[in-house]
CSV table of C-alpha atoms and ligand atoms in Angstrom, one decimal:
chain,number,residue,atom,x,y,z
A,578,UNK,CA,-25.2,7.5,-9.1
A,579,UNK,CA,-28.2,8.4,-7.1
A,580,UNK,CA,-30.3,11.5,-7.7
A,581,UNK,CA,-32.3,11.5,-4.6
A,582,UNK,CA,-30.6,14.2,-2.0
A,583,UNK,CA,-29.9,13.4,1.5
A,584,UNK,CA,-31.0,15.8,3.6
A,585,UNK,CA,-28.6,15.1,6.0
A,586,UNK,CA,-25.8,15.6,3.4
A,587,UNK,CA,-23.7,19.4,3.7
A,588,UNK,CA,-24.5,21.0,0.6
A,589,UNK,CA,-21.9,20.4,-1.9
A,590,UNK,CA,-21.6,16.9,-1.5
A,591,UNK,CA,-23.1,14.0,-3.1
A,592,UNK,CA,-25.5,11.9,-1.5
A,593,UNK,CA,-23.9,8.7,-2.1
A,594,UNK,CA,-20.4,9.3,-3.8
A,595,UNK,CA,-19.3,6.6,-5.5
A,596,UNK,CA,-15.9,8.1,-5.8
A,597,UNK,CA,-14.3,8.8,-2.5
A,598,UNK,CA,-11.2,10.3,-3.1
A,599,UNK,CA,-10.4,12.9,-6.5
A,600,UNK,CA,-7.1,14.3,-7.0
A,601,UNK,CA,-7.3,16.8,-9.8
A,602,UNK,CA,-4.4,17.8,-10.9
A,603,UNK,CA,-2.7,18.7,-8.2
A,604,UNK,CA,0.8,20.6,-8.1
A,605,UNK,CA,2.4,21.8,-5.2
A,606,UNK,CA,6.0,24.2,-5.5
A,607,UNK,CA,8.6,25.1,-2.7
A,608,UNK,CA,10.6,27.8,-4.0
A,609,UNK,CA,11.3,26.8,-7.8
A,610,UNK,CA,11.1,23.3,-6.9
A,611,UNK,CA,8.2,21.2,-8.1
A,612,UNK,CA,7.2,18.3,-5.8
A,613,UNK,CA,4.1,16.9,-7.0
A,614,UNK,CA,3.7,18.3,-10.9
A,615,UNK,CA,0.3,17.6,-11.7
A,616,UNK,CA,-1.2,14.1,-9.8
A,617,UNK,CA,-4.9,13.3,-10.6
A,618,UNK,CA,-6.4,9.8,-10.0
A,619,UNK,CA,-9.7,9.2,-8.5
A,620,UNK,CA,-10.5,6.0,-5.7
A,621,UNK,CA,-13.9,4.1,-5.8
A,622,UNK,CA,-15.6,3.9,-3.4
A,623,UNK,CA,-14.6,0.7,-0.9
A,624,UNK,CA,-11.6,0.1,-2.7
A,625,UNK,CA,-7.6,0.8,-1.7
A,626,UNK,CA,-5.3,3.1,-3.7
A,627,UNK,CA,-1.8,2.3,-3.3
A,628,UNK,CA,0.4,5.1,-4.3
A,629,UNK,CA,3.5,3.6,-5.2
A,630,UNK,CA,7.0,5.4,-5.3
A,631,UNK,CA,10.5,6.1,-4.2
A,632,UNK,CA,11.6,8.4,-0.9
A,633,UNK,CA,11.4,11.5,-2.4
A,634,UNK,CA,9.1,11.2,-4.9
A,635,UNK,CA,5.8,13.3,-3.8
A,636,UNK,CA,4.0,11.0,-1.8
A,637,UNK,CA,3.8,12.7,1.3
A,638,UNK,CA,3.4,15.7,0.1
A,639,UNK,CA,0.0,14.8,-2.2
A,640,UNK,CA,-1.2,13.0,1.0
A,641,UNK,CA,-0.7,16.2,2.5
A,642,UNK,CA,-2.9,18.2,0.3
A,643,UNK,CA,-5.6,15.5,-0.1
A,644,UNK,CA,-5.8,16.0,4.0
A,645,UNK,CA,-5.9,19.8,4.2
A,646,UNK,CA,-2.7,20.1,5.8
A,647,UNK,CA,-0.8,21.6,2.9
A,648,UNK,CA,-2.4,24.2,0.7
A,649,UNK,CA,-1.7,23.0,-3.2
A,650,UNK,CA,0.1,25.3,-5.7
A,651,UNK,CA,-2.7,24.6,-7.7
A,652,UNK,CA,-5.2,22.2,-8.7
A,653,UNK,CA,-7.4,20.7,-5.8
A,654,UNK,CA,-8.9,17.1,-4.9
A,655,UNK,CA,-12.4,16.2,-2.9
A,656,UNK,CA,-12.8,13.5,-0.3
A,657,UNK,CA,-15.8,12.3,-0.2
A,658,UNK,CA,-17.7,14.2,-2.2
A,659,UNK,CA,-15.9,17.2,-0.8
A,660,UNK,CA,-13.2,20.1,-1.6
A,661,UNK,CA,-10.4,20.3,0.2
A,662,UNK,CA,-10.4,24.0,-0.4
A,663,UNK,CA,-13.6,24.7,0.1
A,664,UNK,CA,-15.1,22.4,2.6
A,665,UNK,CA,-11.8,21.6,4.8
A,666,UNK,CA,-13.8,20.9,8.3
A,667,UNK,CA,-16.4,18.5,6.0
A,668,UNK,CA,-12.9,17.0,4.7
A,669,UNK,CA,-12.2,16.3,8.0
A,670,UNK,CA,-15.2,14.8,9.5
A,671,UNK,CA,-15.0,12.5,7.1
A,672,UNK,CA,-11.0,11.2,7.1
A,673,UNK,CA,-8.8,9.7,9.0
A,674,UNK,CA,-4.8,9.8,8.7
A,675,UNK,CA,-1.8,7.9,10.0
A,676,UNK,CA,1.5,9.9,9.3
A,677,UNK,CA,5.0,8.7,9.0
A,678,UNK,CA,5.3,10.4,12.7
A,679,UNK,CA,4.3,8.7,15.1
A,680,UNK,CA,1.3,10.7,17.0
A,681,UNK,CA,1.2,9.2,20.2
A,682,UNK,CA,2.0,9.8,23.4
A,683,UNK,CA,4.9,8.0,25.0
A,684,UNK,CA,3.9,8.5,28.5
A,685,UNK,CA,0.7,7.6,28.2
A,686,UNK,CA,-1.2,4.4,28.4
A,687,UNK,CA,-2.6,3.4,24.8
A,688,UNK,CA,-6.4,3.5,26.4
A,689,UNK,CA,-5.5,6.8,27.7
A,690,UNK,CA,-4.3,7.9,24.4
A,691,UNK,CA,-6.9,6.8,22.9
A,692,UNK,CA,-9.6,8.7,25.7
A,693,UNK,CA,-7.4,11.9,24.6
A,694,UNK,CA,-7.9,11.9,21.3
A,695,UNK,CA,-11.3,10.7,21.7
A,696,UNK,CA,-11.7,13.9,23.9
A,697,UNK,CA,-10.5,16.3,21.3
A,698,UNK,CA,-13.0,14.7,18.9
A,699,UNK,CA,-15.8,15.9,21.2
A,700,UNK,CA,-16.7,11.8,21.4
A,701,UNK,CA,-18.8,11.4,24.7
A,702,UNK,CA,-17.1,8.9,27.5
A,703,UNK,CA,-19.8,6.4,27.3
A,704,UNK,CA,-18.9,5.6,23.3
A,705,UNK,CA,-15.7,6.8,24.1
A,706,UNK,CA,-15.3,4.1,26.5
A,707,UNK,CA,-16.8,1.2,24.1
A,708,UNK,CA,-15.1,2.2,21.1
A,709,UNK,CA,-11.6,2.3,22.8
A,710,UNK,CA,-12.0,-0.9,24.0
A,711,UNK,CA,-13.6,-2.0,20.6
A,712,UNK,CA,-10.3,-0.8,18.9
A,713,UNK,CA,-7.8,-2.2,21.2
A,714,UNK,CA,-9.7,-5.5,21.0
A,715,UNK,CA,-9.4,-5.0,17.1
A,716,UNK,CA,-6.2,-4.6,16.9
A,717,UNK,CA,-4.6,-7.1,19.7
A,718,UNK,CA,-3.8,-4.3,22.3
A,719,UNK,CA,-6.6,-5.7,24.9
A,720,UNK,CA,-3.7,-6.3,27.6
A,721,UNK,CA,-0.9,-3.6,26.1
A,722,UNK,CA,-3.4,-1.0,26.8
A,723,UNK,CA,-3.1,-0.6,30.3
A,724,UNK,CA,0.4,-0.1,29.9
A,725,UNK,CA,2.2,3.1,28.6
A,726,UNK,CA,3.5,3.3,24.9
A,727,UNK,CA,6.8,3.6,25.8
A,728,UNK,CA,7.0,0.0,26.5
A,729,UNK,CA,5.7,-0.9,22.8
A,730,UNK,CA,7.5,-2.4,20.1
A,731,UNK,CA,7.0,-0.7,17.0
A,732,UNK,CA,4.3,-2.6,15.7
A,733,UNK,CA,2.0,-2.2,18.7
A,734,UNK,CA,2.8,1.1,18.1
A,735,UNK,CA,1.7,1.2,14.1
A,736,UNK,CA,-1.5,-0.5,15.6
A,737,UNK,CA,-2.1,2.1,18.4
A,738,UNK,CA,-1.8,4.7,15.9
A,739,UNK,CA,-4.1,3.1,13.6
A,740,UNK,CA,-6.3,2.8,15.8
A,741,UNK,CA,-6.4,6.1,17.2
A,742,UNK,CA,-7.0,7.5,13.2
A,743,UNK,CA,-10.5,5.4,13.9
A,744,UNK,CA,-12.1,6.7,16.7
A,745,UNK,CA,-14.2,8.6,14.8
A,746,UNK,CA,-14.8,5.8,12.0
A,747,UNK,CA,-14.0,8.0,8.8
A,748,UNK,CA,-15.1,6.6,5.7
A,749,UNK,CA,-11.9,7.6,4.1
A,750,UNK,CA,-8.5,6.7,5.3
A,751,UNK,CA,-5.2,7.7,4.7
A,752,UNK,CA,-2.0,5.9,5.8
A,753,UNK,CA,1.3,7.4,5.0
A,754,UNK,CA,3.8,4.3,4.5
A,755,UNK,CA,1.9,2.7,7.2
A,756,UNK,CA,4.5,-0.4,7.6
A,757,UNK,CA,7.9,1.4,6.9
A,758,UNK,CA,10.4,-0.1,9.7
A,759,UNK,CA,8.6,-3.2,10.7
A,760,UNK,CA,9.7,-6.3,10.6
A,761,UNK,CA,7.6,-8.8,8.3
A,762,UNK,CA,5.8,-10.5,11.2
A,763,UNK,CA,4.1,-7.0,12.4
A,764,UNK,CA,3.8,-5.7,8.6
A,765,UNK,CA,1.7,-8.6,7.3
A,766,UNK,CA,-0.4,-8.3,11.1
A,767,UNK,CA,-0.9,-5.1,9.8
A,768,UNK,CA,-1.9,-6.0,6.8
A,769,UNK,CA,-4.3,-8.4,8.3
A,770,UNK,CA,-6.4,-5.3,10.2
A,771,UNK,CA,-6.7,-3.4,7.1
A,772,UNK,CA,-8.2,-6.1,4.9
A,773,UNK,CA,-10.7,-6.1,7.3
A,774,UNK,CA,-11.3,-2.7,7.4
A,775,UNK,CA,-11.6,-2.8,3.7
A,776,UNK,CA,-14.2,-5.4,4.3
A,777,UNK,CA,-16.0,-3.3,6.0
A,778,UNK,CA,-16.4,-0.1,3.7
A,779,UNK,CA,-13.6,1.5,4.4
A,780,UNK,CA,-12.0,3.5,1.6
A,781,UNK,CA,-8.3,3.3,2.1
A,782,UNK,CA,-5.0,5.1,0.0
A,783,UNK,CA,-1.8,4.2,1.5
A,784,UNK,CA,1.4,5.1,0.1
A,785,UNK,CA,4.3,2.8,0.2
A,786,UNK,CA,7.8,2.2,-1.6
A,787,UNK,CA,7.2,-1.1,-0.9
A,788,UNK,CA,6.3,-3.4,-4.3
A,789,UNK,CA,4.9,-6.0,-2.6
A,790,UNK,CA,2.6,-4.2,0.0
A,791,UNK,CA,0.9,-2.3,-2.9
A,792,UNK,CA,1.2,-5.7,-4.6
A,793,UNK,CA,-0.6,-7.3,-1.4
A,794,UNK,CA,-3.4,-4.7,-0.7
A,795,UNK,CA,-4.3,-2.1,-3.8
A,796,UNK,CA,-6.9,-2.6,-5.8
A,797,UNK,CA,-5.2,0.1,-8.2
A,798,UNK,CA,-1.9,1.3,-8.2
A,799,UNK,CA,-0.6,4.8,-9.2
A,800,UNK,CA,3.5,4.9,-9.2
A,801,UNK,CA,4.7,8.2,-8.8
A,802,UNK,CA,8.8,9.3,-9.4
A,803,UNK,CA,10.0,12.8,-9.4
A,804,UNK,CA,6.4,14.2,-8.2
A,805,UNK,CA,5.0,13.0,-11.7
A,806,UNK,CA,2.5,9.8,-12.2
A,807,UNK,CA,4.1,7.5,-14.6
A,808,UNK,CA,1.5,4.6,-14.5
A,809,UNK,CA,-1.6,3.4,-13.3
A,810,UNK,CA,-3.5,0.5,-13.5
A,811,UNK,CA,-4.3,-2.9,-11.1
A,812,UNK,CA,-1.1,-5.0,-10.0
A,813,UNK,CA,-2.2,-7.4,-12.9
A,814,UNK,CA,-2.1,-4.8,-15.8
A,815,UNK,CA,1.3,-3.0,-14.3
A,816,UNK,CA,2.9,-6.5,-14.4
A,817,UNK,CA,1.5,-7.4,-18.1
A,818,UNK,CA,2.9,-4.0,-19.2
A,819,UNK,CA,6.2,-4.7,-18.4
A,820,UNK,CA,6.7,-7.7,-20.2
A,821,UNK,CA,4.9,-11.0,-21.1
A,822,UNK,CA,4.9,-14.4,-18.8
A,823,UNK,CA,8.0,-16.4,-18.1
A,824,UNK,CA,7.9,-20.3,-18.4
A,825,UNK,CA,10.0,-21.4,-15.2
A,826,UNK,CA,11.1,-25.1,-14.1
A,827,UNK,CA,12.9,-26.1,-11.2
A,828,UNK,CA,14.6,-29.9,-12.3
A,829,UNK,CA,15.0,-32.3,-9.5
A,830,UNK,CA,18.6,-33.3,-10.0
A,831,UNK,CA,21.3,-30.5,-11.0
A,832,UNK,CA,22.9,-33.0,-12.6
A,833,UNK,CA,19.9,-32.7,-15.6
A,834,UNK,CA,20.2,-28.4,-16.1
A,835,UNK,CA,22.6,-29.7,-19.2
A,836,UNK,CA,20.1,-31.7,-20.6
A,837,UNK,CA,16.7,-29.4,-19.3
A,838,UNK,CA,18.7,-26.2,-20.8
A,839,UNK,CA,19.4,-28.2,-23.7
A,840,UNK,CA,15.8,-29.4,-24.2
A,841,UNK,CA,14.7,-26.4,-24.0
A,842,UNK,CA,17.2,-24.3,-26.4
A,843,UNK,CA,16.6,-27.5,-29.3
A,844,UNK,CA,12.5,-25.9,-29.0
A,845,UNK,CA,14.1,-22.6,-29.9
A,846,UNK,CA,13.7,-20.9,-26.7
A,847,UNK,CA,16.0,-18.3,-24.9
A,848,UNK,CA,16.9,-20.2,-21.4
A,849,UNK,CA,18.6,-18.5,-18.2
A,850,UNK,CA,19.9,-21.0,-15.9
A,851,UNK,CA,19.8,-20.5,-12.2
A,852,UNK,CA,22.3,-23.5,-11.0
A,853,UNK,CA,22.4,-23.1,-7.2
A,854,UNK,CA,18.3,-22.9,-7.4
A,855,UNK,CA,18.2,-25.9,-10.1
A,856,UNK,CA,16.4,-23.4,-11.7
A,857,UNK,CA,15.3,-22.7,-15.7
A,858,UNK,CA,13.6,-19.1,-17.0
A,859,UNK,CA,12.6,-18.7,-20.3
A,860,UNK,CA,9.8,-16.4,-22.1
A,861,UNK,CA,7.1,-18.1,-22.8
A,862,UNK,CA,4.1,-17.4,-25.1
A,863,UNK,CA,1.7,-18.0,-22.3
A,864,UNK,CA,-0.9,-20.8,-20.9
A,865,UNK,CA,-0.9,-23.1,-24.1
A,866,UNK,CA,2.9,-23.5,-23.7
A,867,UNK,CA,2.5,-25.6,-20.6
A,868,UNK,CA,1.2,-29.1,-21.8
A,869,UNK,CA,3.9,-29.0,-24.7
A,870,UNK,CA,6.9,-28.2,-22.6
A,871,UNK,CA,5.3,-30.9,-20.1
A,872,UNK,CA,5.3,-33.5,-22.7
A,873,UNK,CA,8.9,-33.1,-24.1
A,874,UNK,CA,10.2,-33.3,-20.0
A,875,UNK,CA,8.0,-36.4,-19.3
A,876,UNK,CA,9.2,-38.1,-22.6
A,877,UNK,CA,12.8,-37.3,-21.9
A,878,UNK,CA,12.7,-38.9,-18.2
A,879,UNK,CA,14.3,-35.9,-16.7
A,880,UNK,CA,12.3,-35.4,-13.0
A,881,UNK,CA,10.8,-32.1,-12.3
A,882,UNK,CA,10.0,-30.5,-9.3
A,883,UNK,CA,8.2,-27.4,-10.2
A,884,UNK,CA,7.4,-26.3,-13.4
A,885,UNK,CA,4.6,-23.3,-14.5
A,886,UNK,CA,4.2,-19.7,-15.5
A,887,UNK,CA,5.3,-16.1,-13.5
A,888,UNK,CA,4.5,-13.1,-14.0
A,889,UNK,CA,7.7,-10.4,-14.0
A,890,UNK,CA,7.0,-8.9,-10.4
A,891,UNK,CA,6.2,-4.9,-9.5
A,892,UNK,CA,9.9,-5.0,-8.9
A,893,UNK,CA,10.3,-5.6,-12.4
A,894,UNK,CA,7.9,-3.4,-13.6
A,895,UNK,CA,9.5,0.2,-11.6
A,896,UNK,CA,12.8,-0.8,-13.2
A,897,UNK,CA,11.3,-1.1,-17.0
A,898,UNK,CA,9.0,2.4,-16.1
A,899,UNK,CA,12.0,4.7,-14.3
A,900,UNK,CA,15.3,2.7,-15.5
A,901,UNK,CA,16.3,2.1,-11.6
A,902,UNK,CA,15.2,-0.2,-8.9
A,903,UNK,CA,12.8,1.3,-6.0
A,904,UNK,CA,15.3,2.1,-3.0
A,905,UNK,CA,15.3,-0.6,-0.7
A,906,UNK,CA,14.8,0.9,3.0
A,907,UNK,CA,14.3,-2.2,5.0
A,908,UNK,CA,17.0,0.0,7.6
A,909,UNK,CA,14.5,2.4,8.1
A,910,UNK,CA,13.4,3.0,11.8
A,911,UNK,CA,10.3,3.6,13.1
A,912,UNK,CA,12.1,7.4,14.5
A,913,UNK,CA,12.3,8.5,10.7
A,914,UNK,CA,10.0,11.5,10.4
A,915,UNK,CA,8.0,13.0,7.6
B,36,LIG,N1,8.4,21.7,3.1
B,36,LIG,C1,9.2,21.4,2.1
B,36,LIG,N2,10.1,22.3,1.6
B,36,LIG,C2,10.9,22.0,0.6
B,36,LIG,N3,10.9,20.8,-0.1
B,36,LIG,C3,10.1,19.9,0.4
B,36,LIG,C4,9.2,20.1,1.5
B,36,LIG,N4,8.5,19.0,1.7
B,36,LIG,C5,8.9,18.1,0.8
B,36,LIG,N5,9.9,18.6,0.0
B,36,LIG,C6,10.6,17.9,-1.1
B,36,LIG,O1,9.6,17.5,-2.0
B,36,LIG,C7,10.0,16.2,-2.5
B,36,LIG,C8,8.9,15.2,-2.2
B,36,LIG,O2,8.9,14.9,-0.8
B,36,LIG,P1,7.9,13.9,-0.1
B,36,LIG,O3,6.5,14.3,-0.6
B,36,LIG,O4,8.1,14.0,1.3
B,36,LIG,O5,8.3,12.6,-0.8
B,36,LIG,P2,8.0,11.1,-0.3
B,36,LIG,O6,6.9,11.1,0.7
B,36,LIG,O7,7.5,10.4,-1.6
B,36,LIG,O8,9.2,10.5,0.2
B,36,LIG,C9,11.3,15.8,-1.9
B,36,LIG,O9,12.3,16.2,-2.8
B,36,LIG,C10,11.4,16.7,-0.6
B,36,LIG,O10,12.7,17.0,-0.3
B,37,LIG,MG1,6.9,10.4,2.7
């Protein structure tokens, strides 16, 4: 960490924060209820936080607090470098945020939203003008944004909003379950556009009950249930704690699962059989396993079409920390609000 002050820097703040978002400890209570019960995880600089957990479990309301929009109960967190309590105008300079609500305005064309908002950031029209078009261009709404948002599908509307939370290029962004109700096409395009603002030094937390979007963008992944963390760690560590590698083998002929299943149980090993997917599971004890389980199917002449290691997936991994499945809500729409 640097020591030199930038004189440019508010007071308060550090020069060249190497961490860009802190939660510390944060609780927040309605009534006697506890929503978030005490969440504390810090995001390096440049990298993206995936916070990871079921409708209802805290994740909009921590999002929330880290933006200033909700006081918390207690506790606090600092974006970069400053306190959401004590600095909020510094903590928004410095962030951007894309709500479950869509922001937008229906009537308007997305260049004219975009001049709006623009406008209320006290952004003069020259850069105004450049940037817009800079963004539209960036996100594929070149032609669209002549034309008024009612006319978007919900994907070109994810990307309008996304766009607009950039005008003012924060450092730090914050996307609130940025691809609920899209279809797959539009949620990996999406995808696509915040890579590369990763890429380009953007920090980014996003919160998502979907496995395989955390899965596909977080460099660490906090899962959160009932307002509580209950792990943390990269995609790779959250899938090695929840159980070891499975040794998995599609045979070419269904005919063969007898004698593959067979094979394999004579070697000692557990087997499930998938027969509609020609398909053989069993646990395996890692890399080394592979050339010795190769060797028995080539000397036994049965033909293989796919054969190596998985890993159990995130999927498996929320059902071994909470005991139930992460809700699937691939019938949300793009209406549902916050
Ligand atoms: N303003 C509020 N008043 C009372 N309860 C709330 C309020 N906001 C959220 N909650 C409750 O807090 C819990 C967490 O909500 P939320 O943070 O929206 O979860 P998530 O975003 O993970 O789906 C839920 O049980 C929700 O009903
Ligand atoms: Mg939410």
């Amino acid at each position: 960490m640097s020591s030199v002050t930038d004189p440019a820097a508010a007071p308060g703040a550090l020069a060249t924060p190497d961490v860009a978002i802190e939660a510390i400890d944060l609780v927040k209570r309605f009534g006697d209820f506890t929503a978030v019960d005490g969440v504390s995880f810090t995001v390096p600089r440049g990298s993206v936080l995936g916070l990871l957990g079921p409708n209802g479990a805290g994740k909009t309301t921590t999002v929330r607090m880290m933006t200033t929009l909700s006081p918390p109960t207690s506790g606090t967190a600092r974006i970069a470098g400053y306190d959401v309590l004590e600095q909020p105008g510094l903590v928004r300079q410095n962030m951007g945020l894309t709500g479950q609500a869509a922001t937008v305005d229906e009537i308007l064309t997305g260049r004219e939203n975009l001049r709006m908002i623009g406008g209320l950031y006290g952004i003069g029209r020259k850069t105004l003008t450049r940037r817009s078009d800079e963004l539209l261009e960036q996100f594929s709404l070149t032609e669209a944004g002549n034309k008024p948002v009612k006319s978007y599908s919900g994907g070109m509307r994810r990307r309008l909003d996304l766009a607009v939370s950039l005008l003012a290029a924060p450092p730090v962004l914050f996307l609130d379950e940025p691809t609920t109700g899209l279809d797959p096409r539009s949620r990996s395009e999406l995808w696509d556009v915040l890579r590369d603002l990763v890429a380009d030094g953007t920090t980014l937390l996003l919160t998502t009950q979907y496995l395989e979007e955390a899965d596909q963008l977080a460099d660490d992944i906090v899962v959160i249930d009932k307002g509580r963390i209950i792990a943390h760690g990269t995609p790779l560590q959250l899938k090695e704690q929840a159980g070891s590698a499975s040794l998995v083998l599609t045979v070419s002929r269904g005919e063969d699962l007898p004698a593959a299943e067979a094979l394999l149980r004579k070697n000692g090993a557990e087997v499930f059989v998938d027969v509609p997917a020609r398909r053989l599971t069993t646990a395996s004890g890692g890399l080394g396993d592979l050339p010795r389980v190769a060797a028995w199917f080539d000397e036994s002449g049965i033909a293989v079409d796919d054969f190596g290691l998985a890993r159990p997936s995130l999927d498996d991994v929320f059902l071994s920390l909470t005991g139930h499945r992460a809700e699937d809500t691939t019938n949300t729409t793009d209406e549902e609000i916050a």
